[in-house]
């Protein structure tokens, strides 16, 4: 039996994290990895203790839900909160990062971004990743059907 690749393994972790998403517009998960070890994970959702999109609806301004903190940002903030260094780490995310997350990823010293699905890939984000020498690669996922899994709201 052949094992899945490290890229598929970490992407599957990100897909599982996406199951915790509380935004109804897009379920995103992100996993930060160093030396083939997971150091943080995040999903897109509201601030701790805040209203969630699944309960109160999305709060959309200029076609963006501003109620949520993006998965990449949540993973980076988890590292900051617990004093875990991100320099030289890799990020696995279910969707191509938005422009704001791209800038945070670069500033955090992430050396590579692996994503499963294209999602409004902003040309300036692509340019910034290149300027910062951040490796960006689309990787094959295991094809988990995140949206079709039955969720328990308990």
Short mmCIF file of C-alpha atoms in Angstrom, two decimals:
data_model
loop_
_atom_site.label_atom_id
_atom_site.label_comp_id
_atom_site.label_asym_id
_atom_site.label_seq_id
_atom_site.Cartn_x
_atom_site.Cartn_y
_atom_site.Cartn_z
CA UNK A 1 0.00 0.00 0.00
CA UNK A 2 1.35 3.41 -0.96
CA UNK A 3 1.21 6.21 1.61
CA UNK A 4 -0.08 9.65 0.77
CA UNK A 5 2.51 12.36 0.22
CA UNK A 6 3.39 14.89 2.92
CA UNK A 7 1.70 17.57 0.80
CA UNK A 8 -1.52 15.54 0.67
CA UNK A 9 -1.31 14.81 4.41
CA UNK A 10 -0.95 18.46 5.41
CA UNK A 11 -3.58 19.55 2.88
CA UNK A 12 -5.96 16.98 4.35
CA UNK A 13 -5.31 18.55 7.77
CA UNK A 14 -6.27 21.92 6.29
CA UNK A 15 -9.42 20.42 4.80
CA UNK A 16 -10.37 19.02 8.21
CA UNK A 17 -9.78 22.43 9.79
CA UNK A 18 -12.10 23.94 7.18
CA UNK A 19 -14.89 21.84 8.68
CA UNK A 20 -14.73 24.17 11.71
CA UNK A 21 -15.36 27.25 9.55
CA UNK A 22 -18.31 29.36 10.61
CA UNK A 23 -18.54 31.40 7.40
CA UNK A 24 -21.18 30.26 4.93
CA UNK A 25 -19.53 31.94 1.94
CA UNK A 26 -16.36 29.81 1.86
CA UNK A 27 -14.93 27.17 4.19
CA UNK A 28 -11.15 27.56 4.44
CA UNK A 29 -8.55 25.79 6.56
CA UNK A 30 -4.84 26.49 6.98
CA UNK A 31 -2.00 24.49 8.54
CA UNK A 32 1.46 25.86 9.37
CA UNK A 33 4.23 23.26 9.24
CA UNK A 34 7.91 23.22 10.16
CA UNK A 35 10.16 20.20 9.61
CA UNK A 36 7.14 18.04 8.73
CA UNK A 37 5.48 18.89 12.06
CA UNK A 38 2.26 20.87 12.45
CA UNK A 39 2.88 23.99 14.54
CA UNK A 40 -0.53 25.72 14.11
CA UNK A 41 -3.85 25.53 12.37
CA UNK A 42 -6.70 27.88 11.65
CA UNK A 43 -10.02 28.22 9.90
CA UNK A 44 -12.10 31.20 8.86
CA UNK A 45 -14.47 32.26 11.58
CA UNK A 46 -15.53 35.09 13.81
CA UNK A 47 -13.50 36.55 16.65
CA UNK A 48 -13.65 34.60 19.91
CA UNK A 49 -17.03 35.21 21.49
CA UNK A 50 -18.38 37.05 18.43
CA UNK A 51 -21.42 36.38 16.27
CA UNK A 52 -20.84 33.70 13.66
CA UNK A 53 -21.99 33.84 10.05
CA UNK A 54 -23.73 30.48 10.47
CA UNK A 55 -25.85 32.05 13.23
CA UNK A 56 -26.23 35.72 12.23
CA UNK A 57 -25.43 35.72 8.52
CA UNK A 58 -22.40 37.11 6.77
CA UNK A 59 -21.57 40.78 7.29
CA UNK A 60 -20.64 41.77 3.74
CA UNK A 61 -18.91 45.03 2.83
CA UNK A 62 -17.55 45.55 -0.70
CA UNK A 63 -18.29 41.89 -1.52
CA UNK A 64 -16.20 40.62 1.45
CA UNK A 65 -17.45 39.09 4.69
CA UNK A 66 -15.85 41.28 7.35
CA UNK A 67 -17.20 39.22 10.24
CA UNK A 68 -14.57 36.51 9.79
CA UNK A 69 -10.86 36.24 10.46
CA UNK A 70 -9.28 34.31 7.60
CA UNK A 71 -7.85 30.83 8.17
CA UNK A 72 -4.28 31.89 7.36
CA UNK A 73 -4.49 34.82 9.74
CA UNK A 74 -5.97 32.66 12.51
CA UNK A 75 -3.09 30.19 12.15
CA UNK A 76 -0.50 32.98 12.21
CA UNK A 77 -2.17 34.61 15.21
CA UNK A 78 -2.19 31.27 17.03
CA UNK A 79 1.59 31.16 16.61
CA UNK A 80 1.92 34.73 17.89
CA UNK A 81 -0.35 34.05 20.87
CA UNK A 82 1.68 31.03 21.97
CA UNK A 83 5.14 32.27 21.03
CA UNK A 84 5.74 29.86 18.15
CA UNK A 85 8.16 31.16 15.50
CA UNK A 86 6.88 31.14 11.92
CA UNK A 87 10.10 32.09 10.12
CA UNK A 88 11.03 29.40 7.61
CA UNK A 89 7.77 27.48 8.04
CA UNK A 90 5.39 26.34 5.30
CA UNK A 91 1.67 27.02 4.98
CA UNK A 92 -0.91 24.62 3.58
CA UNK A 93 -4.24 26.25 2.79
CA UNK A 94 -7.36 25.01 1.05
CA UNK A 95 -7.69 28.12 -1.15
CA UNK A 96 -5.25 30.64 -2.61
CA UNK A 97 -4.66 33.37 0.01
CA UNK A 98 -6.25 36.79 -0.37
CA UNK A 99 -4.05 39.86 -0.76
CA UNK A 100 -4.18 40.79 2.95
CA UNK A 101 -3.27 37.26 4.06
CA UNK A 102 -0.49 37.20 1.45
CA UNK A 103 1.12 40.23 3.08
CA UNK A 104 0.80 38.73 6.56
CA UNK A 105 2.28 35.43 5.34
CA UNK A 106 5.29 37.25 3.89
CA UNK A 107 5.79 39.37 7.02
CA UNK A 108 5.62 36.23 9.19
CA UNK A 109 8.54 34.73 7.27
CA UNK A 110 6.65 31.79 5.76
CA UNK A 111 8.90 30.32 3.04
CA UNK A 112 6.33 28.32 1.04
CA UNK A 113 2.58 28.33 0.44
CA UNK A 114 0.83 25.21 -0.82
CA UNK A 115 -2.81 25.60 -1.80
CA UNK A 116 -5.44 23.23 -3.17
CA UNK A 117 -7.88 25.47 -5.03
CA UNK A 118 -7.58 28.69 -6.97
CA UNK A 119 -9.76 31.41 -5.47
CA UNK A 120 -9.64 34.93 -6.85
CA UNK A 121 -5.84 34.70 -7.13
CA UNK A 122 -4.95 38.39 -6.96
CA UNK A 123 -2.19 39.34 -9.42
CA UNK A 124 -0.53 41.60 -6.84
CA UNK A 125 -0.48 38.77 -4.28
CA UNK A 126 1.27 36.59 -6.85
CA UNK A 127 3.75 39.41 -7.54
CA UNK A 128 4.40 39.96 -3.82
CA UNK A 129 5.04 36.27 -3.22
CA UNK A 130 7.57 36.32 -6.08
CA UNK A 131 9.26 39.49 -4.79
CA UNK A 132 9.56 37.93 -1.32
CA UNK A 133 10.86 34.61 -2.71
CA UNK A 134 7.96 32.70 -1.21
CA UNK A 135 7.48 29.44 -3.07
CA UNK A 136 3.83 29.06 -4.13
CA UNK A 137 2.53 25.77 -5.43
CA UNK A 138 -0.85 24.28 -6.11
CA UNK A 139 -0.96 20.74 -4.75
CA UNK A 140 -3.32 17.86 -5.23
CA UNK A 141 -5.72 17.30 -2.40
CA UNK A 142 -7.34 14.02 -1.44
CA UNK A 143 -10.63 15.35 -2.74
CA UNK A 144 -12.45 15.39 0.58
CA UNK A 145 -15.98 16.62 0.02
CA UNK A 146 -16.02 19.20 2.79
CA UNK A 147 -19.38 20.72 1.94
CA UNK A 148 -21.14 17.36 1.75
CA UNK A 149 -20.21 16.15 5.24
CA UNK A 150 -23.03 16.24 7.75
CA UNK A 151 -22.30 18.82 10.43
CA UNK A 152 -23.44 18.55 14.00
CA UNK A 153 -24.20 22.03 15.39
CA UNK A 154 -23.97 20.83 18.99
#
